[in-house]
């Protein structure tokens, strides 16, 4: 027995020594076991937050650009069918490159045709012959033909190179180049004008608060965010909309990614139509029709949702429709906060302090969901209604008992009343 004990002890020492050497020489990766949901919920908060926290991918970025890329588009010819919109949507560097290339190619193309006409007619061989009438005077090579093409299409007309009446093919080419040049000018200048006058830059001066807040307003739990216009020229017919972006699963088991749900910001009352002269706080009442009806303060950080807000209107200076967008994820929704006022009354005017536009301050707000608050309010009202109804029932029962106990007195009273009536008649 002692020999067996010594043997086992030596084996364990060897194994421990090997394991120590292995730990020193090569790092060992320890894989954490996958825990069930109930076990993960029972973990301490600091551990569960570190392990379960993950970044929420935005659907719309804070600057309003949609974070969606279209891939595997096979029907690319559809972009060419609407070439004007395709050119307008291109970035400025590509648009300017196409602008320069279109004019350069057309000038080179027609310059090559002018040179071919002169070469075929033999004008190159009679450059210094005063008795020869060329198609274009003073055209002695491709460079001069290219310059004449530029002068013809841009209607510069320096007067040094002139087409003669002895060249019918040149006259036809002159008509064609003039018409096509006008079309190219109208198309390219139109693209540049539309791209320059796009109201996208106007949306840069329409600002949204960096955070949305949830607090009580008029005794109701509300979700609020603030919008403002930095320019003195206002947005005409401004309107605000809000969408909730959240994946859902139907009762049939269908998974709908990034499902869009309307958030009522005053559509039925007309509060969604704004007079955006000073910053306004847009409010959404959390009621039974609201998607936030069952969300409490503790549950809000666990939700994977995004609120997309859209402000639309016409630019007062140009009359073009402008749209500004922004979004709020769960980490940007503050529960129990309000916006700091930014409008003050000065001597003869109102002043807006945009330094406080994004500032908020904490206020007392229940951490329960709107549904739980409504249930508590209904429970608080039930005993009162029961007491009133019970008192009414008791009073009715007492009256019936008194009528049953004293039927004779009531008949005597009725008889007395009848005698009095008869006496009055006599």
Short mmCIF file of C-alpha atoms in Angstrom, two decimals:
data_model
loop_
_atom_site.label_atom_id
_atom_site.label_comp_id
_atom_site.label_asym_id
_atom_site.label_seq_id
_atom_site.Cartn_x
_atom_site.Cartn_y
_atom_site.Cartn_z
CA UNK A 1 0.00 0.00 0.00
CA UNK A 2 2.82 2.39 0.79
CA UNK A 3 4.51 1.61 -2.53
CA UNK A 4 1.29 2.28 -4.42
CA UNK A 5 0.82 5.56 -2.52
CA UNK A 6 4.38 6.67 -3.36
CA UNK A 7 3.83 5.74 -7.02
CA UNK A 8 0.62 7.74 -7.29
CA UNK A 9 2.22 10.70 -5.51
CA UNK A 10 5.16 10.73 -7.90
CA UNK A 11 2.84 10.53 -10.91
CA UNK A 12 0.79 13.47 -9.69
CA UNK A 13 3.97 15.48 -9.11
CA UNK A 14 5.13 14.75 -12.63
CA UNK A 15 1.78 15.69 -14.09
CA UNK A 16 1.70 18.92 -12.08
CA UNK A 17 5.22 19.73 -13.21
CA UNK A 18 4.27 19.13 -16.84
CA UNK A 19 1.21 21.30 -16.50
CA UNK A 20 3.28 24.08 -14.91
CA UNK A 21 5.79 23.89 -17.72
CA UNK A 22 2.99 23.99 -20.25
CA UNK A 23 1.48 27.06 -18.59
CA UNK A 24 4.81 28.85 -18.65
CA UNK A 25 5.84 27.94 -22.18
CA UNK A 26 2.57 28.29 -24.10
CA UNK A 27 -0.51 30.27 -23.14
CA UNK A 28 -3.68 28.30 -22.65
CA UNK A 29 -6.94 29.77 -23.92
CA UNK A 30 -9.77 29.17 -21.52
CA UNK A 31 -13.16 29.06 -23.23
CA UNK A 32 -16.02 30.25 -21.11
CA UNK A 33 -18.95 27.83 -21.10
CA UNK A 34 -22.17 28.94 -22.72
CA UNK A 35 -24.70 29.66 -20.02
CA UNK A 36 -28.46 29.47 -20.40
CA UNK A 37 -30.50 32.65 -20.39
CA UNK A 38 -31.62 32.24 -16.78
CA UNK A 39 -28.03 31.80 -15.64
CA UNK A 40 -26.91 34.85 -17.62
CA UNK A 41 -29.63 36.93 -15.97
CA UNK A 42 -28.41 35.81 -12.54
CA UNK A 43 -24.85 37.03 -13.19
CA UNK A 44 -23.64 40.24 -11.53
CA UNK A 45 -24.40 43.39 -13.44
CA UNK A 46 -20.80 44.33 -14.23
CA UNK A 47 -20.07 40.87 -15.64
CA UNK A 48 -23.26 40.55 -17.64
CA UNK A 49 -22.82 44.02 -19.11
CA UNK A 50 -19.28 43.32 -20.29
CA UNK A 51 -20.16 40.01 -21.88
CA UNK A 52 -23.52 40.82 -23.35
CA UNK A 53 -22.86 44.40 -24.45
CA UNK A 54 -22.65 44.74 -28.19
CA UNK A 55 -22.74 47.61 -30.59
CA UNK A 56 -26.07 48.42 -32.21
CA UNK A 57 -25.79 48.93 -35.95
CA UNK A 58 -27.51 52.11 -37.07
CA UNK A 59 -30.05 52.14 -39.86
CA UNK A 60 -29.76 55.91 -40.25
CA UNK A 61 -26.66 57.74 -39.05
CA UNK A 62 -26.75 60.89 -36.95
CA UNK A 63 -25.99 63.05 -39.98
CA UNK A 64 -29.05 61.66 -41.78
CA UNK A 65 -27.31 59.35 -44.24
CA UNK A 66 -28.84 55.89 -44.58
CA UNK A 67 -26.46 53.13 -43.61
CA UNK A 68 -27.64 50.74 -46.34
CA UNK A 69 -25.57 49.48 -49.26
CA UNK A 70 -27.20 47.90 -52.30
CA UNK A 71 -25.37 44.80 -53.46
CA UNK A 72 -25.80 42.22 -56.23
CA UNK A 73 -27.77 44.60 -58.44
CA UNK A 74 -27.82 42.79 -61.77
CA UNK A 75 -30.13 45.11 -63.69
CA UNK A 76 -27.60 47.94 -63.92
CA UNK A 77 -29.13 49.14 -67.19
CA UNK A 78 -31.87 50.78 -65.14
CA UNK A 79 -29.37 53.43 -64.06
CA UNK A 80 -28.72 54.33 -67.70
CA UNK A 81 -32.40 54.71 -68.46
CA UNK A 82 -32.44 57.61 -65.99
CA UNK A 83 -29.05 59.02 -66.89
CA UNK A 84 -29.90 62.53 -65.68
CA UNK A 85 -30.63 61.41 -62.10
CA UNK A 86 -27.60 59.13 -62.21
CA UNK A 87 -25.33 62.05 -63.08
CA UNK A 88 -26.87 64.27 -60.42
CA UNK A 89 -26.41 61.58 -57.75
CA UNK A 90 -22.72 61.13 -58.55
CA UNK A 91 -20.07 62.66 -56.34
CA UNK A 92 -18.65 66.02 -57.34
CA UNK A 93 -15.30 64.68 -58.55
CA UNK A 94 -16.96 62.20 -60.89
CA UNK A 95 -19.49 64.77 -62.05
CA UNK A 96 -16.77 67.28 -62.95
CA UNK A 97 -14.77 64.57 -64.68
CA UNK A 98 -17.75 63.58 -66.82
CA UNK A 99 -18.48 67.26 -67.52
CA UNK A 100 -14.96 67.84 -68.89
CA UNK A 101 -14.82 64.52 -70.75
CA UNK A 102 -18.14 65.05 -72.57
CA UNK A 103 -17.09 68.41 -73.97
CA UNK A 104 -13.60 67.22 -74.85
CA UNK A 105 -14.85 64.11 -76.65
CA UNK A 106 -17.41 66.07 -78.69
CA UNK A 107 -14.81 68.65 -79.72
CA UNK A 108 -12.34 65.93 -80.70
CA UNK A 109 -15.01 63.96 -82.59
CA UNK A 110 -16.19 66.86 -84.72
CA UNK A 111 -12.62 68.11 -85.14
CA UNK A 112 -11.71 64.73 -86.59
CA UNK A 113 -14.62 64.94 -89.04
CA UNK A 114 -13.62 68.45 -90.14
CA UNK A 115 -10.07 67.23 -90.73
CA UNK A 116 -11.33 64.21 -92.73
CA UNK A 117 -13.45 66.45 -94.96
CA UNK A 118 -10.48 68.70 -95.65
CA UNK A 119 -8.22 65.71 -96.28
CA UNK A 120 -10.65 63.96 -98.64
CA UNK A 121 -11.33 67.14 -100.64
CA UNK A 122 -7.58 67.76 -101.02
CA UNK A 123 -7.46 70.99 -99.08
CA UNK A 124 -4.22 69.88 -97.43
CA UNK A 125 -2.50 69.74 -100.80
CA UNK A 126 -3.60 73.26 -101.82
CA UNK A 127 -2.85 75.20 -98.67
CA UNK A 128 -0.80 77.90 -100.43
CA UNK A 129 -2.79 77.85 -103.69
CA UNK A 130 -4.74 81.15 -103.94
CA UNK A 131 -6.97 79.79 -106.72
CA UNK A 132 -8.22 76.87 -104.58
CA UNK A 133 -11.39 77.30 -102.53
CA UNK A 134 -11.14 75.07 -99.45
CA UNK A 135 -14.02 73.88 -97.28
CA UNK A 136 -12.67 75.84 -94.30
CA UNK A 137 -10.17 78.60 -94.84
CA UNK A 138 -6.88 78.50 -92.89
CA UNK A 139 -7.43 74.86 -91.89
CA UNK A 140 -4.02 73.24 -92.38
CA UNK A 141 -4.05 70.27 -89.98
CA UNK A 142 -5.75 68.39 -87.18
CA UNK A 143 -4.95 71.04 -84.56
CA UNK A 144 -6.57 73.79 -86.60
CA UNK A 145 -9.58 71.49 -87.26
CA UNK A 146 -9.87 70.88 -83.49
CA UNK A 147 -9.77 74.64 -82.82
CA UNK A 148 -12.42 75.24 -85.49
CA UNK A 149 -14.62 72.58 -83.84
CA UNK A 150 -14.34 74.39 -80.49
CA UNK A 151 -15.17 77.75 -82.12
CA UNK A 152 -18.20 76.26 -83.90
CA UNK A 153 -19.69 74.50 -80.86
CA UNK A 154 -19.08 77.33 -78.42
CA UNK A 155 -20.01 80.04 -80.99
CA UNK A 156 -16.81 81.95 -80.28
CA UNK A 157 -16.13 82.93 -83.90
CA UNK A 158 -12.66 84.48 -83.95
CA UNK A 159 -13.00 85.05 -87.70
CA UNK A 160 -9.70 83.46 -88.76
CA UNK A 161 -11.15 80.08 -89.81
CA UNK A 162 -14.38 80.35 -91.79
CA UNK A 163 -16.46 77.81 -93.73
CA UNK A 164 -17.04 78.57 -97.41
CA UNK A 165 -20.14 78.14 -99.56
CA UNK A 166 -18.35 75.67 -101.88
CA UNK A 167 -18.54 72.82 -99.34
CA UNK A 168 -22.09 71.35 -98.91
CA UNK A 169 -20.83 68.53 -96.65
CA UNK A 170 -19.26 71.13 -94.37
CA UNK A 171 -22.53 73.05 -94.20
CA UNK A 172 -24.41 69.88 -93.18
CA UNK A 173 -21.75 69.09 -90.56
CA UNK A 174 -22.00 72.65 -89.24
CA UNK A 175 -25.76 72.26 -88.72
CA UNK A 176 -25.35 68.91 -86.98
CA UNK A 177 -22.62 70.16 -84.67
CA UNK A 178 -24.62 73.27 -83.76
CA UNK A 179 -27.71 71.23 -82.82
CA UNK A 180 -25.81 68.53 -80.93
CA UNK A 181 -23.70 71.15 -79.19
CA UNK A 182 -26.84 72.90 -77.94
CA UNK A 183 -28.20 69.59 -76.63
CA UNK A 184 -24.93 68.80 -74.85
CA UNK A 185 -24.83 72.28 -73.32
CA UNK A 186 -28.40 72.05 -72.08
CA UNK A 187 -27.87 68.57 -70.63
CA UNK A 188 -24.58 69.20 -68.86
CA UNK A 189 -25.35 72.70 -67.66
CA UNK A 190 -28.72 71.43 -66.41
CA UNK A 191 -27.01 68.66 -64.44
CA UNK A 192 -24.58 71.09 -62.88
CA UNK A 193 -27.33 73.57 -62.01
CA UNK A 194 -29.50 70.92 -60.37
CA UNK A 195 -26.56 69.53 -58.43
CA UNK A 196 -25.52 72.98 -57.22
CA UNK A 197 -29.05 73.97 -56.22
CA UNK A 198 -29.82 70.72 -54.39
CA UNK A 199 -31.30 71.41 -50.93
CA UNK A 200 -29.06 68.83 -49.25
CA UNK A 201 -26.82 71.54 -47.86
CA UNK A 202 -29.89 73.34 -46.51
CA UNK A 203 -30.47 70.31 -44.31
CA UNK A 204 -27.10 70.95 -42.66
CA UNK A 205 -28.63 73.92 -40.83
CA UNK A 206 -31.57 71.85 -39.54
CA UNK A 207 -30.37 70.40 -36.25
CA UNK A 208 -31.68 67.65 -33.98
CA UNK A 209 -30.86 67.14 -30.33
CA UNK A 210 -28.16 64.58 -29.68
CA UNK A 211 -30.39 62.77 -27.19
CA UNK A 212 -34.06 61.96 -26.83
CA UNK A 213 -35.62 62.06 -23.37
CA UNK A 214 -38.48 60.32 -21.58
CA UNK A 215 -40.27 62.14 -18.77
CA UNK A 216 -43.69 63.11 -17.52
CA UNK A 217 -45.65 65.87 -19.28
CA UNK A 218 -49.18 66.77 -18.19
CA UNK A 219 -49.37 63.61 -16.12
CA UNK A 220 -48.44 61.34 -19.03
CA UNK A 221 -45.20 59.59 -19.92
CA UNK A 222 -43.79 61.12 -23.12
CA UNK A 223 -40.85 60.60 -25.44
CA UNK A 224 -39.38 63.92 -26.60
CA UNK A 225 -36.64 65.28 -28.85
CA UNK A 226 -35.80 68.79 -30.04
CA UNK A 227 -35.43 70.27 -33.53
CA UNK A 228 -34.18 73.69 -34.63
CA UNK A 229 -33.33 75.80 -37.67
CA UNK A 230 -30.11 77.83 -37.67
CA UNK A 231 -31.00 80.06 -40.62
CA UNK A 232 -33.12 83.18 -40.66
CA UNK A 233 -34.85 82.01 -43.86
CA UNK A 234 -37.44 79.57 -42.63
CA UNK A 235 -38.67 76.19 -43.80
CA UNK A 236 -42.16 76.53 -45.26
CA UNK A 237 -44.80 73.84 -44.60
CA UNK A 238 -42.47 72.01 -42.22
CA UNK A 239 -43.66 68.64 -40.94
CA UNK A 240 -42.11 66.03 -38.67
CA UNK A 241 -42.37 62.24 -38.73
CA UNK A 242 -40.88 59.48 -36.61
CA UNK A 243 -40.33 55.78 -37.25
CA UNK A 244 -39.38 52.95 -34.92
CA UNK A 245 -36.90 50.55 -36.52
CA UNK A 246 -36.99 47.22 -34.72
CA UNK A 247 -36.91 43.61 -35.86
CA UNK A 248 -39.95 41.54 -34.95
CA UNK A 249 -41.31 38.04 -35.23
CA UNK A 250 -44.94 37.46 -36.11
CA UNK A 251 -47.25 34.99 -34.41
CA UNK A 252 -46.79 32.67 -37.40
CA UNK A 253 -43.03 32.59 -36.86
CA UNK A 254 -42.05 34.96 -39.67
CA UNK A 255 -39.02 37.11 -38.86
CA UNK A 256 -39.19 40.68 -40.18
CA UNK A 257 -35.82 42.44 -39.95
CA UNK A 258 -35.82 46.19 -39.35
CA UNK A 259 -39.59 46.48 -39.23
CA UNK A 260 -40.81 50.08 -39.46
CA UNK A 261 -43.54 51.28 -37.10
CA UNK A 262 -45.04 54.77 -37.07
CA UNK A 263 -44.57 56.85 -33.94
CA UNK A 264 -47.38 59.36 -33.49
CA UNK A 265 -45.95 62.85 -32.96
CA UNK A 266 -49.23 64.71 -33.36
CA UNK A 267 -50.60 63.54 -36.70
CA UNK A 268 -54.23 63.54 -35.56
CA UNK A 269 -53.98 66.81 -33.65
CA UNK A 270 -51.91 68.70 -36.23
CA UNK A 271 -48.90 69.07 -33.93
CA UNK A 272 -46.70 67.41 -36.56
CA UNK A 273 -46.98 70.55 -38.75
CA UNK A 274 -44.39 72.95 -37.41
CA UNK A 275 -43.82 76.69 -37.46
CA UNK A 276 -40.08 76.31 -37.10
CA UNK A 277 -38.99 79.82 -36.16
CA UNK A 278 -37.41 78.81 -32.85
CA UNK A 279 -36.38 75.36 -31.54
CA UNK A 280 -39.34 73.11 -30.78
CA UNK A 281 -39.67 70.04 -28.57
CA UNK A 282 -41.48 67.24 -30.38
CA UNK A 283 -43.47 65.05 -28.00
CA UNK A 284 -44.81 61.51 -28.39
CA UNK A 285 -47.35 60.41 -25.81
CA UNK A 286 -46.72 56.83 -24.70
CA UNK A 287 -50.19 55.30 -24.70
CA UNK A 288 -51.69 51.94 -25.64
CA UNK A 289 -51.02 52.57 -29.35
CA UNK A 290 -47.39 53.47 -28.69
CA UNK A 291 -44.65 50.89 -29.29
CA UNK A 292 -43.11 51.98 -25.95
CA UNK A 293 -46.24 51.05 -23.97
CA UNK A 294 -44.61 48.11 -22.16
CA UNK A 295 -41.02 49.41 -21.98
CA UNK A 296 -39.74 50.48 -18.57
CA UNK A 297 -36.52 52.19 -17.53
CA UNK A 298 -34.83 48.89 -16.68
CA UNK A 299 -35.93 47.27 -19.92
CA UNK A 300 -34.97 50.16 -22.23
CA UNK A 301 -31.19 49.45 -22.35
CA UNK A 302 -31.93 45.82 -23.29
CA UNK A 303 -34.00 46.79 -26.32
CA UNK A 304 -32.42 46.80 -29.78
CA UNK A 305 -34.32 49.59 -31.45
CA UNK A 306 -33.74 52.82 -33.31
CA UNK A 307 -35.92 55.90 -33.66
CA UNK A 308 -35.62 57.66 -37.03
CA UNK A 309 -36.92 61.23 -37.16
CA UNK A 310 -37.61 62.98 -40.48
CA UNK A 311 -38.13 66.72 -40.92
CA UNK A 312 -39.51 67.85 -44.29
CA UNK A 313 -40.39 71.21 -45.77
CA UNK A 314 -39.81 73.67 -48.60
CA UNK A 315 -36.86 76.02 -48.69
CA UNK A 316 -38.18 79.56 -48.57
CA UNK A 317 -35.51 80.94 -50.91
CA UNK A 318 -35.78 78.33 -53.71
CA UNK A 319 -39.11 76.56 -53.16
CA UNK A 320 -37.45 73.14 -53.35
CA UNK A 321 -38.36 70.34 -50.95
CA UNK A 322 -35.80 69.71 -48.23
CA UNK A 323 -35.52 66.71 -45.92
CA UNK A 324 -33.37 66.34 -42.81
CA UNK A 325 -32.98 63.07 -40.91
CA UNK A 326 -31.47 61.80 -37.70
CA UNK A 327 -31.82 58.81 -35.40
CA UNK A 328 -31.64 57.76 -31.76
CA UNK A 329 -30.59 54.37 -30.45
CA UNK A 330 -31.31 53.08 -26.95
CA UNK A 331 -28.08 54.51 -25.50
CA UNK A 332 -29.15 57.97 -26.72
CA UNK A 333 -32.57 57.89 -24.99
CA UNK A 334 -32.36 59.37 -21.49
CA UNK A 335 -35.03 58.27 -19.02
CA UNK A 336 -36.01 60.89 -16.47
CA UNK A 337 -34.61 63.97 -18.21
CA UNK A 338 -35.94 67.16 -19.79
CA UNK A 339 -34.49 69.68 -22.22
CA UNK A 340 -33.03 72.91 -20.94
CA UNK A 341 -35.01 75.98 -22.17
CA UNK A 342 -33.18 77.94 -24.86
CA UNK A 343 -35.63 80.79 -25.55
CA UNK A 344 -35.35 83.99 -23.53
CA UNK A 345 -37.13 87.34 -23.78
CA UNK A 346 -34.81 90.26 -24.42
CA UNK A 347 -35.51 93.94 -24.99
CA UNK A 348 -37.97 93.84 -27.88
CA UNK A 349 -37.13 90.38 -29.25
CA UNK A 350 -36.69 86.73 -28.37
CA UNK A 351 -33.21 85.23 -28.29
CA UNK A 352 -32.32 81.57 -28.84
CA UNK A 353 -29.25 80.24 -27.06
CA UNK A 354 -28.01 77.35 -29.17
CA UNK A 355 -25.25 76.60 -26.67
CA UNK A 356 -27.94 74.96 -24.53
CA UNK A 357 -29.73 73.29 -27.44
CA UNK A 358 -28.48 69.77 -26.59
CA UNK A 359 -28.41 70.20 -22.81
CA UNK A 360 -30.76 68.25 -20.54
CA UNK A 361 -31.45 68.18 -16.81
CA UNK A 362 -32.69 65.37 -14.60
CA UNK A 363 -36.24 65.34 -13.30
CA UNK A 364 -38.28 63.00 -11.12
CA UNK A 365 -39.83 60.38 -13.38
CA UNK A 366 -41.23 56.96 -12.42
CA UNK A 367 -39.15 54.07 -13.68
CA UNK A 368 -42.22 52.00 -14.50
CA UNK A 369 -43.59 51.56 -17.99
CA UNK A 370 -46.66 53.45 -19.15
CA UNK A 371 -48.69 50.25 -18.97
CA UNK A 372 -47.68 49.66 -15.34
CA UNK A 373 -48.47 53.27 -14.46
CA UNK A 374 -51.92 52.92 -16.01
CA UNK A 375 -52.54 49.72 -14.04
CA UNK A 376 -51.50 51.40 -10.80
CA UNK A 377 -53.77 54.34 -11.52
CA UNK A 378 -56.71 52.03 -12.21
CA UNK A 379 -56.09 50.11 -9.00
CA UNK A 380 -56.00 53.33 -7.02
CA UNK A 381 -59.38 54.36 -8.44
CA UNK A 382 -61.17 51.00 -7.88
CA UNK A 383 -61.63 51.20 -4.04
CA UNK A 384 -63.17 54.65 -4.38
CA UNK A 385 -65.71 53.44 -6.91
CA UNK A 386 -66.47 50.39 -4.82
CA UNK A 387 -67.13 52.48 -1.71
CA UNK A 388 -69.45 54.85 -3.51
CA UNK A 389 -71.44 52.05 -5.12
CA UNK A 390 -71.64 50.11 -1.87
CA UNK A 391 -72.94 53.17 -0.04
CA UNK A 392 -75.58 53.72 -2.69
CA UNK A 393 -76.65 50.08 -2.45
CA UNK A 394 -76.83 50.24 1.33
CA UNK A 395 -78.94 53.40 1.19
CA UNK A 396 -81.33 51.76 -1.28
CA UNK A 397 -81.66 48.66 0.94
CA UNK A 398 -82.46 50.78 3.99
CA UNK A 399 -85.18 52.61 2.11
CA UNK A 400 -86.81 49.35 1.00
CA UNK A 401 -86.71 47.97 4.56
CA UNK A 402 -88.36 51.10 5.95
CA UNK A 403 -91.09 50.89 3.33
CA UNK A 404 -91.78 47.23 4.25
CA UNK A 405 -91.90 47.92 8.00
CA UNK A 406 -94.27 50.91 7.87
CA UNK A 407 -96.83 50.23 5.13
CA UNK A 408 -99.72 51.44 7.38
CA UNK A 409 -98.10 54.77 8.08
CA UNK A 410 -97.62 55.34 4.40
CA UNK A 411 -101.31 54.55 3.67
CA UNK A 412 -102.41 56.93 6.43
CA UNK A 413 -100.21 59.63 4.99
CA UNK A 414 -101.64 58.98 1.56
CA UNK A 415 -105.16 59.18 3.04
CA UNK A 416 -104.38 62.45 4.79
CA UNK A 417 -103.03 63.87 1.58
CA UNK A 418 -106.19 62.82 -0.25
CA UNK A 419 -108.47 64.42 2.42
CA UNK A 420 -106.52 67.65 2.18
CA UNK A 421 -107.00 67.68 -1.55
CA UNK A 422 -110.75 67.12 -1.24
CA UNK A 423 -111.09 69.93 1.31
CA UNK A 424 -109.17 72.29 -0.93
CA UNK A 425 -111.51 71.44 -3.83
CA UNK A 426 -114.63 72.18 -1.74
#
